[in-house]
Amino acid sequence: MADGGGVPAAVGHGVLQPADGCAFGDREWAFTFANYAQALTNPTYATLLWKSLKLAFWVTVWCVILGFPCAYILARMIKGRAREVLFLLVILPFWSNALVRVFSWAIVLRGNGVLDRAVNAISPWEVDLNLMFSDTAMVIGLVHSYLPYVILTTYLSLQAIDDTVIEAARSLGARFPRILWRLILPLAMPGLIAGAVLVFVPVVGSFMEPRLLGGRVGTTYGTLIEDQFVAVFNWPLGAALSFILLAVVLVILAAASPALRKATS
Amino acid sequence: MSGVRVERLTKAYGPTKALEDVTLTFPEGGFFGLLGPSGSGKTTLLRAIAGFVTPDQGRIFIGDQPVERTAVEDRNIGMVFQSYALFPNMTVAENVAFGLEVRRIPGPERAKRVAEVLELVQLGPLGNRRPQDLSGGQRQRVAMARAIVTRPRVLLLDEPLSALDRALRVDMQIELKRIQREVGITTIFVTHDQEEALTLSDQIGILKDGRLVRHGPPRASMTTRKTPSPHISWATRMS
Amino acid sequence: MIRHAFARAYLGLILIFLYAPIVVMAVMSLNASEFYALPFRFSTEWYERLFTNDEILAAAWRSVWIAIVVAVIATCLGTMATLALWRHEFPGKRLLQALLFPPIAVPWLITGTAMLIFFFGVGIGRGTPAVILGHVALALPYVIVTVFARMQSFDRALEEAARSLGAQPLTVARKVILPHAAPGIIAGALFAFAVSFDQFVVSYFLAEPGDSTLPVLIYSAIRKGFTPEINAVSTLIILVSMAVMVLAARYAKFGGTR
């Protein structure tokens, strides 16, 4: 949290509002809870917050479902130079520009776009995928952006599992499904939870991906906050909304922390 | 319970031969010590019997049944690893119960057998502990209990005492022998410690560079430990 | 063996998922049609247009030099901070280390808007200085983590040996400690460059409208409508940041030691 000064400033800004309502300037400051009252009571805001939480939930679920097998294969089935190269290939996109990657999905998904035409070229009848500007498009783009996090953290905890522990289970007669369920999953849990947190937190606050891939259905709590700062210039309300988002995230993290502690003990 | 026999067993890793034409019978109910320096092939032989290593040539019998093509999971063996390999996410009792769970032993009988075997290894009250909270000797006992509770056909021990300090090791040798006598299970024991092999084994096999160089009862295959013969001086140097 | 075949196929599908859209984008940037029409006809028209588009060129240049400035500042500060954390015990050290860890519990959006309000509050306001300060704050933890990891392998006896031979502390730092830390510092600088060059959210809130970095410019351009020029510039950005990361990954493994 290197931006230590920033977050408290935002908190403060939610309650301190220039008297004449203008965003900022050398004006008098007045203390008010009005912004928080507005942010908390407006039902539209609550709906959007709920929508963002659901979006983050589904993106996290998909990242875990897709990422775990990938991490398992990398950590426990592939060895040597091949593993090094594949591992770099998997985490490389994560270090490249997030905006550009979302844009590339827009090209693939848009109506009459590449995916549409590829599917129609194979399919005998007309298929209208129409994925662009939908919840599905948002989930696809966000999973693409955050999948490497889950793979990375899960890979680390899977790699730490002692091979002889697996051998011991086999010598006792256990087959792969049971070993997976009783040993590998529990032992990988700290990595999976850490990865899930790393996905969930930024996705709750995402605005660029919903904006570009969700279009009109892509209004989320994140785009609501964005608008307060860049479109309607109601910074105090934006700050109040930001702080509520931060509080929700911290509450979720706090709720997850017993599970995290249990999983790491 | 059954004896074990390997015939003309060969295994190579690239140019190095880990096992070369090894033929050996491990008698039923006996305690057989496999002795040799590191790289002699003794661990490869044990892992081939367990099924973790697939031999290039040769046959392995557990009882009368050939097992070269049987997966580890289906060989019905018990194994104790050098690092014990206890399941860190389970309690002592859960560790011991694991093999019974796999064999679908019903709950009440499972609990009874776990309690019995923990009693046998003198860990009765520690069932709810986690492996991380146990001492080295206690972990060793858990690993033993876990390996024998399923009543396997053969018990394989891969340097089970080498992680313990000297004083504890002597105690555990006596323990190990007592448990093996009580259960009466065919046991194959890998060690590089000659004295340990002599103390514990009914029969000994000595491996060097992947070959079986001698085998037989401990006092016939080598002289008493007070006057080691020149033939086994390498084993003394190892320990 | 069957399991291994499945495993490879699965990894292949994941890699396709990760790379296919990027490849499509790159291919389309070389397609003559403005509407991504097929069949594909090769053309470098969009790249040519790109290099005559002053707005994009200015933003690209701004992005690059901001990233360089950020890398230099973050690397200097980060290296000094790491060496202090590594060599000395002082009260509050653990707290400081925790605070210097990458901020995972705060969504980017909140970091960005909070910085905006903060910079206005202290009188810096929007603009390039704010962008640089913001990026330095974001990049600093990555430099510290990377350099710290490198220093873990330093044998302190070397420092003592140098001192016993009469070397002054500054000489020791220059001749013994810095050469050891160098691969970590280079990797840290590359990470810092990448963090700044690829940063969108924080730049978006801190940049002055007429003075934006490349990602911010692309974002507003996309919202107005797609053009193959954005394709072309996006492809170039991906190539640059991936190249930087491959380099950083090589140094992060600390070159000669493996």
PDB file of C-alpha atoms in Angstrom, chain A residues 88 91-92 95, chain C residues 142-143 146-147 150 182-195 198 240-255 258:
ATOM      1  CA  LEU A  88       6.625 -18.018 -18.701  1.00  0.00           C
ATOM      2  CA  ILE A  91       2.196 -15.560 -16.924  1.00  0.00           C
ATOM      3  CA  LEU A  92       3.516 -13.346 -19.707  1.00  0.00           C
ATOM      4  CA  TRP A  95       2.471  -8.546 -17.434  1.00  0.00           C
TER       5      TRP A  95
ATOM      6  CA  TYR C 142       7.962  -4.342  -7.188  1.00  0.00           C
ATOM      7  CA  VAL C 143      11.502  -2.954  -7.135  1.00  0.00           C
ATOM      8  CA  THR C 146      12.873  -7.970  -6.581  1.00  0.00           C
ATOM      9  CA  VAL C 147      16.024  -6.429  -5.094  1.00  0.00           C
ATOM     10  CA  ARG C 150      18.383 -10.916  -4.778  1.00  0.00           C
ATOM     11  CA  ALA C 182      22.986  -5.570  -9.910  1.00  0.00           C
ATOM     12  CA  PRO C 183      20.869  -8.283 -11.590  1.00  0.00           C
ATOM     13  CA  GLY C 184      18.108  -7.664  -9.069  1.00  0.00           C
ATOM     14  CA  ILE C 185      18.319  -3.919  -9.640  1.00  0.00           C
ATOM     15  CA  ILE C 186      18.130  -4.362 -13.414  1.00  0.00           C
ATOM     16  CA  ALA C 187      15.144  -6.699 -13.089  1.00  0.00           C
ATOM     17  CA  GLY C 188      13.512  -4.246 -10.679  1.00  0.00           C
ATOM     18  CA  ALA C 189      14.045  -1.375 -13.117  1.00  0.00           C
ATOM     19  CA  LEU C 190      12.478  -3.406 -15.932  1.00  0.00           C
ATOM     20  CA  PHE C 191       9.507  -4.282 -13.730  1.00  0.00           C
ATOM     21  CA  ALA C 192       9.117  -0.611 -12.843  1.00  0.00           C
ATOM     22  CA  PHE C 193       9.246   0.343 -16.521  1.00  0.00           C
ATOM     23  CA  ALA C 194       6.584  -2.256 -17.322  1.00  0.00           C
ATOM     24  CA  VAL C 195       4.340  -1.188 -14.432  1.00  0.00           C
ATOM     25  CA  ASP C 198       1.256  -0.628 -19.015  1.00  0.00           C
ATOM     26  CA  VAL C 240       7.183  -3.918 -26.220  1.00  0.00           C
ATOM     27  CA  SER C 241       5.801  -4.973 -22.844  1.00  0.00           C
ATOM     28  CA  MET C 242       6.294  -8.667 -23.509  1.00  0.00           C
ATOM     29  CA  ALA C 243       9.871  -8.057 -24.594  1.00  0.00           C
ATOM     30  CA  VAL C 244      10.532  -6.059 -21.425  1.00  0.00           C
ATOM     31  CA  MET C 245       9.049  -8.843 -19.302  1.00  0.00           C
ATOM     32  CA  VAL C 246      11.020 -11.622 -20.963  1.00  0.00           C
ATOM     33  CA  LEU C 247      14.154  -9.594 -20.262  1.00  0.00           C
ATOM     34  CA  ALA C 248      13.114  -8.935 -16.670  1.00  0.00           C
ATOM     35  CA  ALA C 249      12.341 -12.620 -16.150  1.00  0.00           C
ATOM     36  CA  ARG C 250      15.840 -13.495 -17.307  1.00  0.00           C
ATOM     37  CA  TYR C 251      17.425 -11.032 -14.895  1.00  0.00           C
ATOM     38  CA  ALA C 252      15.036 -11.940 -12.076  1.00  0.00           C
ATOM     39  CA  LYS C 253      16.469 -15.442 -12.217  1.00  0.00           C
ATOM     40  CA  PHE C 254      19.720 -13.595 -11.700  1.00  0.00           C
ATOM     41  CA  GLY C 255      21.560 -14.398 -14.865  1.00  0.00           C
ATOM     42  CA  ARG C 258      21.971 -20.573 -12.815  1.00  0.00           C
TER      43      ARG C 258
END
